[in-house]
């Protein structure tokens, strides 16, 4: 290599200090040869890299860079397309689930109205029964719309909460009242148990009613006819614990990790062909976390599920505004 081009040389000792000569700046070190006479010394040869070699190196470098850029571009595009497809699939499933959910109360109201308008003589009690059923179906429809709207609000930021000292039992009783028609249709009884009396906590009444109603809705949906759903409240000086347990199929350990994700529907939903949107628990989690609390699920002794909401009794001063 050196015979074909001008070169420079120097001698360095064992500590790499110059003994003689030095390569000028811009000169690359090309080879070192040990001295046979003085063992610690080395001859260092250097020279300019020939321009052909340099231009080859540049050309290879540019090509490699281009290939790397193309491959990473391709990977990004493939990932983007995959994500789009997954999102499209989720969107389709969501639209079809929501339409199914909306359809059943609408069909219910239509049937009830047909019965009322057949012209048959109905007793005041019977008519009242039909009106209450229509009211319950419309409430259900309203709750579904609210659920979808809440998800949309969550997507654009946090939900605003209005914290106030509230009797928890009153909130739970209201949530039970909302779910009663579905429970009665399946002869499911809902039992409320408040061990330490009636605790008061700083909560957003409407958001917690919604969250408990979602848990009760699931407990009723996934349980079989004639079973019992229990709500248990406990409180100490710092925290409030609300347990909603049922005698249904329970939640498998794989599902436990994911059921709080938006749109996720677990094994129970498919296995028992239960309708839903996969939104309920994601909303419950958002509300509970908005209250600086946690939500967890575990199995009951009978194999059903128990959802535990843990909420602080007091909210931080900064959240009161
Ligand atoms: P949805 O019920 O509409 O599917 P959710 O977000 O409320 O959506 O629940 C997510 C999943 O968690 C459900 O699909 C179901 O698999 C599981 N799940 C929720 N509650 C219960 C319950 N009480 N018993 C058994 N499985 C449940």
Short mmCIF file of C-alpha atoms and ligand atoms in Angstrom, two decimals:
data_model
loop_
_atom_site.label_atom_id
_atom_site.label_comp_id
_atom_site.label_asym_id
_atom_site.label_seq_id
_atom_site.Cartn_x
_atom_site.Cartn_y
_atom_site.Cartn_z
CA UNK A 1 0.00 0.00 0.00
CA UNK A 2 2.75 2.40 0.99
CA UNK A 3 4.92 1.74 -2.05
CA UNK A 4 2.32 3.35 -4.31
CA UNK A 5 1.85 6.58 -2.43
CA UNK A 6 3.78 9.14 -0.42
CA UNK A 7 3.98 8.21 3.24
CA UNK A 8 5.19 9.63 6.53
CA UNK A 9 6.70 7.86 9.50
CA UNK A 10 7.50 8.32 13.18
CA UNK A 11 8.87 6.31 16.07
CA UNK A 12 6.97 5.91 19.35
CA UNK A 13 8.01 4.33 22.63
CA UNK A 14 6.05 1.83 24.79
CA UNK A 15 3.96 4.69 26.32
CA UNK A 16 3.08 5.92 22.81
CA UNK A 17 5.26 9.05 23.19
CA UNK A 18 7.03 10.47 20.14
CA UNK A 19 10.70 9.47 20.01
CA UNK A 20 11.35 10.68 16.50
CA UNK A 21 9.31 12.50 13.84
CA UNK A 22 5.52 12.90 13.84
CA UNK A 23 2.68 12.34 11.37
CA UNK A 24 1.26 15.61 10.12
CA UNK A 25 -2.37 16.38 10.83
CA UNK A 26 -4.75 14.93 8.22
CA UNK A 27 -2.53 11.88 7.87
CA UNK A 28 -4.12 8.58 8.83
CA UNK A 29 -2.08 5.96 10.68
CA UNK A 30 -1.84 2.96 8.34
CA UNK A 31 0.56 0.51 9.92
CA UNK A 32 2.77 -0.09 12.98
CA UNK A 33 5.89 -2.22 12.94
CA UNK A 34 7.77 -3.20 16.12
CA UNK A 35 11.50 -2.40 16.23
CA UNK A 36 13.75 -5.43 16.44
CA UNK A 37 16.62 -3.42 17.84
CA UNK A 38 14.83 -1.59 20.63
CA UNK A 39 11.89 -3.75 21.66
CA UNK A 40 9.68 -1.02 23.24
CA UNK A 41 9.85 1.13 20.10
CA UNK A 42 7.47 1.03 17.17
CA UNK A 43 7.71 2.49 13.65
CA UNK A 44 4.44 4.14 12.76
CA UNK A 45 3.66 4.66 9.07
CA UNK A 46 0.90 6.90 7.84
CA UNK A 47 -0.34 8.50 4.67
CA UNK A 48 -3.29 10.01 2.94
CA UNK A 49 -6.02 7.49 2.03
CA UNK A 50 -5.95 7.27 -1.79
CA UNK A 51 -8.80 9.22 -3.30
CA UNK A 52 -10.22 6.14 -5.11
CA UNK A 53 -10.41 4.26 -1.80
CA UNK A 54 -12.01 7.31 -0.16
CA UNK A 55 -14.63 7.76 -2.89
CA UNK A 56 -15.44 4.00 -2.70
CA UNK A 57 -15.89 4.30 1.04
CA UNK A 58 -18.19 7.31 0.55
CA UNK A 59 -20.19 5.50 -2.16
CA UNK A 60 -20.63 2.38 0.02
CA UNK A 61 -21.55 4.58 2.96
CA UNK A 62 -24.21 6.45 0.98
CA UNK A 63 -25.68 3.19 -0.40
CA UNK A 64 -25.75 1.60 3.06
CA UNK A 65 -27.40 4.72 4.48
CA UNK A 66 -30.00 4.70 1.70
CA UNK A 67 -30.76 1.00 2.30
CA UNK A 68 -31.09 1.62 6.06
CA UNK A 69 -33.39 4.58 5.40
CA UNK A 70 -35.52 2.56 2.96
CA UNK A 71 -35.78 -0.38 5.38
CA UNK A 72 -36.73 1.82 8.33
CA UNK A 73 -39.24 3.67 6.13
CA UNK A 74 -40.72 0.33 5.11
CA UNK A 75 -40.89 -0.84 8.76
CA UNK A 76 -42.64 2.39 9.80
CA UNK A 77 -45.13 2.08 6.92
CA UNK A 78 -45.87 -1.59 7.70
CA UNK A 79 -46.39 -0.74 11.39
CA UNK A 80 -48.65 2.18 10.45
CA UNK A 81 -50.76 0.05 8.10
CA UNK A 82 -51.02 -2.68 10.76
CA UNK A 83 -52.15 -0.16 13.39
CA UNK A 84 -54.67 1.35 10.95
CA UNK A 85 -56.06 -2.14 10.25
CA UNK A 86 -56.33 -2.95 13.96
CA UNK A 87 -58.01 0.39 14.61
CA UNK A 88 -60.39 -0.18 11.70
CA UNK A 89 -61.26 -3.63 13.08
CA UNK A 90 -61.85 -2.20 16.57
CA UNK A 91 -63.96 0.60 15.12
CA UNK A 92 -66.10 -1.88 13.16
CA UNK A 93 -66.56 -4.08 16.23
CA UNK A 94 -67.39 -1.02 18.33
CA UNK A 95 -69.96 0.32 15.85
CA UNK A 96 -71.62 -3.07 15.58
CA UNK A 97 -71.60 -3.57 19.40
CA UNK A 98 -73.01 -0.09 20.02
CA UNK A 99 -75.72 -0.55 17.38
CA UNK A 100 -76.73 -3.87 18.98
CA UNK A 101 -76.79 -2.28 22.42
CA UNK A 102 -78.95 0.58 21.15
CA UNK A 103 -81.26 -1.70 19.26
CA UNK A 104 -82.55 -3.68 22.23
CA UNK A 105 -84.02 -0.78 24.29
CA UNK A 106 -85.49 0.70 21.09
CA UNK A 107 -87.12 -2.65 20.28
CA UNK A 108 -88.28 -2.88 23.91
CA UNK A 109 -89.95 0.53 23.79
CA UNK A 110 -91.61 -0.28 20.45
CA UNK A 111 -93.04 -3.57 21.79
CA UNK A 112 -94.33 -1.90 24.94
CA UNK A 113 -95.93 0.90 22.93
CA UNK A 114 -97.58 -1.66 20.63
CA UNK A 115 -99.07 -3.40 23.65
CA UNK A 116 -100.35 -0.12 25.03
CA UNK A 117 -101.92 0.86 21.72
CA UNK A 118 -103.73 -2.41 20.90
CA UNK A 119 -106.94 -0.83 22.18
CA UNK A 120 -107.37 -3.61 24.74
CA UNK A 121 -108.77 -2.47 28.05
CA UNK A 122 -105.88 -2.26 30.46
CA UNK A 123 -106.16 -1.75 34.18
CA UNK A 124 -104.53 1.34 35.62
CA UNK A 125 -101.95 -0.93 37.26
CA UNK A 126 -101.12 -2.67 33.96
CA UNK A 127 -100.73 0.64 32.11
CA UNK A 128 -98.55 1.95 34.91
CA UNK A 129 -96.41 -1.17 34.57
CA UNK A 130 -95.94 -0.59 30.83
CA UNK A 131 -95.08 3.08 31.38
CA UNK A 132 -92.49 2.19 34.00
CA UNK A 133 -90.98 -0.39 31.65
CA UNK A 134 -90.79 2.21 28.85
CA UNK A 135 -89.18 4.63 31.27
CA UNK A 136 -86.60 1.99 32.28
CA UNK A 137 -85.77 1.23 28.61
CA UNK A 138 -85.37 4.93 27.83
CA UNK A 139 -83.13 5.33 30.88
CA UNK A 140 -81.01 2.49 29.59
CA UNK A 141 -80.76 4.17 26.20
CA UNK A 142 -79.80 7.44 27.83
CA UNK A 143 -77.10 5.72 29.87
CA UNK A 144 -75.68 4.13 26.73
CA UNK A 145 -75.49 7.49 24.99
CA UNK A 146 -73.86 9.00 28.09
CA UNK A 147 -71.33 6.19 28.15
CA UNK A 148 -70.28 6.83 24.53
CA UNK A 149 -70.15 10.58 25.16
CA UNK A 150 -68.04 10.03 28.27
CA UNK A 151 -65.53 7.97 26.30
CA UNK A 152 -65.33 10.72 23.74
CA UNK A 153 -64.77 13.33 26.50
CA UNK A 154 -62.07 11.15 28.04
CA UNK A 155 -60.30 10.97 24.70
CA UNK A 156 -59.98 14.74 24.61
CA UNK A 157 -58.78 15.08 28.23
CA UNK A 158 -59.82 14.46 31.82
CA UNK A 159 -63.41 14.44 32.97
CA UNK A 160 -64.17 17.34 35.27
CA UNK A 161 -65.30 16.20 38.75
CA UNK A 162 -67.35 18.06 41.30
CA UNK A 163 -66.32 16.75 44.70
CA UNK A 164 -68.69 17.15 47.64
CA UNK A 165 -69.32 15.39 50.96
CA UNK A 166 -71.80 12.69 49.97
CA UNK A 167 -73.53 9.82 51.70
CA UNK A 168 -72.18 6.75 49.92
CA UNK A 169 -75.21 4.61 50.75
CA UNK A 170 -77.51 7.11 49.00
CA UNK A 171 -75.34 6.94 45.86
CA UNK A 172 -75.28 3.14 45.90
CA UNK A 173 -79.04 2.94 46.40
CA UNK A 174 -79.52 5.23 43.39
CA UNK A 175 -77.25 3.01 41.26
CA UNK A 176 -79.18 -0.09 42.41
CA UNK A 177 -82.45 1.64 41.45
CA UNK A 178 -81.11 2.24 37.92
CA UNK A 179 -80.20 -1.40 37.42
CA UNK A 180 -83.31 -2.87 39.08
CA UNK A 181 -85.30 -3.47 35.87
CA UNK A 182 -82.50 -5.60 34.35
CA UNK A 183 -82.01 -7.45 37.65
CA UNK A 184 -85.73 -8.14 38.04
CA UNK A 185 -85.93 -9.44 34.47
CA UNK A 186 -83.41 -12.12 35.50
CA UNK A 187 -84.79 -12.59 39.04
CA UNK A 188 -81.45 -11.43 40.42
CA UNK A 189 -81.55 -9.85 43.86
CA UNK A 190 -79.15 -7.05 44.76
CA UNK A 191 -78.18 -6.94 48.43
CA UNK A 192 -76.53 -3.87 49.96
CA UNK A 193 -74.51 -4.25 53.12
CA UNK A 194 -72.97 -1.27 54.92
CA UNK A 195 -71.04 -2.69 57.87
CA UNK A 196 -69.82 0.49 59.54
CA UNK A 197 -73.04 2.44 59.22
CA UNK A 198 -73.33 5.04 56.46
CA UNK A 199 -69.97 6.52 55.51
CA UNK A 200 -69.65 9.98 54.00
CA UNK A 201 -66.92 10.64 51.44
CA UNK A 202 -65.79 13.45 49.18
CA UNK A 203 -66.90 12.16 45.79
CA UNK A 204 -68.50 13.28 42.56
CA UNK A 205 -71.97 11.90 43.08
CA UNK A 206 -72.96 11.50 39.47
CA UNK A 207 -69.61 9.98 38.34
CA UNK A 208 -69.57 7.41 41.18
CA UNK A 209 -73.25 6.55 40.57
CA UNK A 210 -72.25 5.89 36.95
CA UNK A 211 -69.26 3.77 37.94
CA UNK A 212 -71.23 1.63 40.42
CA UNK A 213 -74.05 1.29 37.93
CA UNK A 214 -71.55 -0.03 35.36
CA UNK A 215 -70.25 -2.60 37.85
CA UNK A 216 -73.79 -3.66 38.76
CA UNK A 217 -74.77 -3.77 35.09
CA UNK A 218 -71.89 -6.21 34.46
CA UNK A 219 -72.66 -8.27 37.57
CA UNK A 220 -76.26 -8.70 36.36
CA UNK A 221 -75.27 -9.22 32.71
CA UNK A 222 -72.74 -11.96 33.40
CA UNK A 223 -74.66 -13.79 36.19
CA UNK A 224 -77.24 -16.46 35.66
CA UNK A 225 -80.94 -16.08 36.51
CA UNK A 226 -81.90 -16.26 40.15
CA UNK A 227 -78.44 -15.49 41.55
CA UNK A 228 -77.48 -12.75 44.02
CA UNK A 229 -75.33 -9.65 43.52
CA UNK A 230 -73.87 -8.11 46.67
CA UNK A 231 -72.54 -4.64 47.39
CA UNK A 232 -70.50 -4.26 50.50
CA UNK A 233 -69.23 -0.93 51.87
CA UNK A 234 -66.48 -0.56 54.41
CA UNK A 235 -64.61 2.55 55.47
CA UNK A 236 -61.78 3.60 57.73
CA UNK A 237 -60.62 7.14 58.47
CA UNK A 238 -58.81 7.44 55.11
CA UNK A 239 -60.45 5.13 52.60
CA UNK A 240 -63.77 3.88 51.43
CA UNK A 241 -64.03 0.34 50.00
CA UNK A 242 -66.94 -0.63 47.76
CA UNK A 243 -67.09 -4.31 46.74
CA UNK A 244 -69.46 -5.48 44.02
CA UNK A 245 -69.51 -9.27 43.88
CA UNK A 246 -71.56 -11.77 41.92
CA UNK A 247 -72.01 -15.51 41.46
CA UNK A 248 -71.22 -15.41 37.74
CA UNK A 249 -68.40 -17.05 35.75
CA UNK A 250 -65.62 -14.86 37.22
CA UNK A 251 -62.74 -13.27 35.32
CA UNK A 252 -59.82 -15.45 34.15
CA UNK A 253 -56.30 -14.44 35.19
CA UNK A 254 -55.39 -13.49 31.57
CA UNK A 255 -58.47 -11.28 31.29
CA UNK A 256 -57.80 -9.62 34.64
CA UNK A 257 -54.86 -7.78 33.08
CA UNK A 258 -56.89 -6.37 30.22
CA UNK A 259 -60.57 -5.92 31.08
CA UNK A 260 -60.02 -2.30 32.14
CA UNK A 261 -58.73 -1.41 28.65
CA UNK A 262 -61.05 0.45 26.30
CA UNK A 263 -62.96 -1.85 23.86
CA UNK A 264 -61.52 -5.02 25.43
CA UNK A 265 -64.08 -7.79 25.82
CA UNK A 266 -63.09 -10.88 27.80
CA UNK A 267 -63.80 -14.60 27.65
CA UNK A 268 -67.10 -14.27 29.59
CA UNK A 269 -68.47 -11.95 26.88
CA UNK A 270 -67.84 -14.44 24.08
CA UNK A 271 -68.52 -17.63 26.02
CA UNK A 272 -71.94 -16.54 27.29
CA UNK A 273 -72.76 -14.41 24.25
CA UNK A 274 -73.35 -11.31 26.36
CA UNK A 275 -73.78 -8.05 24.51
CA UNK A 276 -71.55 -5.10 25.31
CA UNK A 277 -69.17 -2.48 23.98
CA UNK A 278 -66.07 -3.16 26.07
CA UNK A 279 -66.28 0.39 27.41
CA UNK A 280 -67.88 -0.01 30.86
CA UNK A 281 -64.83 -0.96 32.92
CA UNK A 282 -62.55 1.54 31.16
CA UNK A 283 -64.95 4.26 32.28
CA UNK A 284 -65.11 2.89 35.82
CA UNK A 285 -61.30 2.94 35.95
CA UNK A 286 -61.16 6.51 34.64
CA UNK A 287 -63.69 7.70 37.25
CA UNK A 288 -61.96 5.86 40.11
CA UNK A 289 -58.55 7.20 39.10
CA UNK A 290 -60.08 10.67 38.76
CA UNK A 291 -60.93 10.26 42.47
CA UNK A 292 -57.31 9.19 43.22
CA UNK A 293 -58.52 5.66 43.92
CA UNK A 294 -57.96 2.18 42.51
CA UNK A 295 -60.10 -0.62 41.11
CA UNK A 296 -59.21 -4.31 41.23
CA UNK A 297 -60.93 -7.58 40.50
CA UNK A 298 -60.56 -10.88 42.31
CA UNK A 299 -62.43 -14.16 42.47
CA UNK A 300 -65.00 -14.89 45.14
CA UNK A 301 -65.05 -18.22 47.01
CA UNK A 302 -67.85 -19.44 44.73
CA UNK A 303 -65.81 -18.57 41.59
CA UNK A 304 -67.73 -15.37 40.79
CA UNK A 305 -66.04 -12.00 40.56
CA UNK A 306 -65.58 -9.25 43.10
CA UNK A 307 -64.71 -5.74 41.89
CA UNK A 308 -63.24 -3.56 44.65
CA UNK A 309 -63.19 0.22 44.38
CA UNK A 310 -60.89 1.92 46.88
CA UNK A 311 -61.53 5.64 47.16
CA UNK A 312 -59.97 8.22 49.47
CA UNK A 313 -62.45 9.77 51.92
CA UNK A 314 -60.98 13.22 51.27
CA UNK A 315 -59.81 14.69 47.98
CA UNK A 316 -56.69 16.92 47.77
CA UNK A 317 -57.39 20.67 48.26
CA UNK A 318 -56.10 21.38 44.74
CA UNK A 319 -58.92 19.27 43.19
CA UNK A 320 -61.75 21.15 44.88
CA UNK A 321 -61.92 23.91 42.28
P1 LIG B 1 -68.51 -5.25 28.21
O1 LIG B 1 -69.21 -5.83 29.39
O2 LIG B 1 -69.37 -4.32 27.43
O3 LIG B 1 -67.84 -6.28 27.37
P2 LIG B 1 -66.73 -4.00 30.15
O4 LIG B 1 -65.62 -3.02 29.94
O5 LIG B 1 -67.80 -3.62 31.10
O6 LIG B 1 -67.31 -4.30 28.71
O7 LIG B 1 -66.09 -5.37 30.63
C1 LIG B 1 -64.94 -5.90 29.98
C2 LIG B 1 -64.91 -7.40 30.11
O8 LIG B 1 -64.73 -7.78 31.47
C3 LIG B 1 -66.18 -8.09 29.68
O9 LIG B 1 -66.21 -8.30 28.28
C4 LIG B 1 -66.13 -9.41 30.48
O10 LIG B 1 -65.31 -10.35 29.81
C5 LIG B 1 -65.39 -9.01 31.76
N1 LIG B 1 -66.31 -8.77 32.89
C6 LIG B 1 -66.72 -7.58 33.37
N2 LIG B 1 -67.51 -7.73 34.45
C7 LIG B 1 -67.63 -9.06 34.66
C8 LIG B 1 -68.32 -9.87 35.64
N3 LIG B 1 -69.05 -9.32 36.61
N4 LIG B 1 -68.18 -11.21 35.54
C9 LIG B 1 -67.44 -11.78 34.56
N5 LIG B 1 -66.75 -11.08 33.62
C10 LIG B 1 -66.85 -9.74 33.66
#
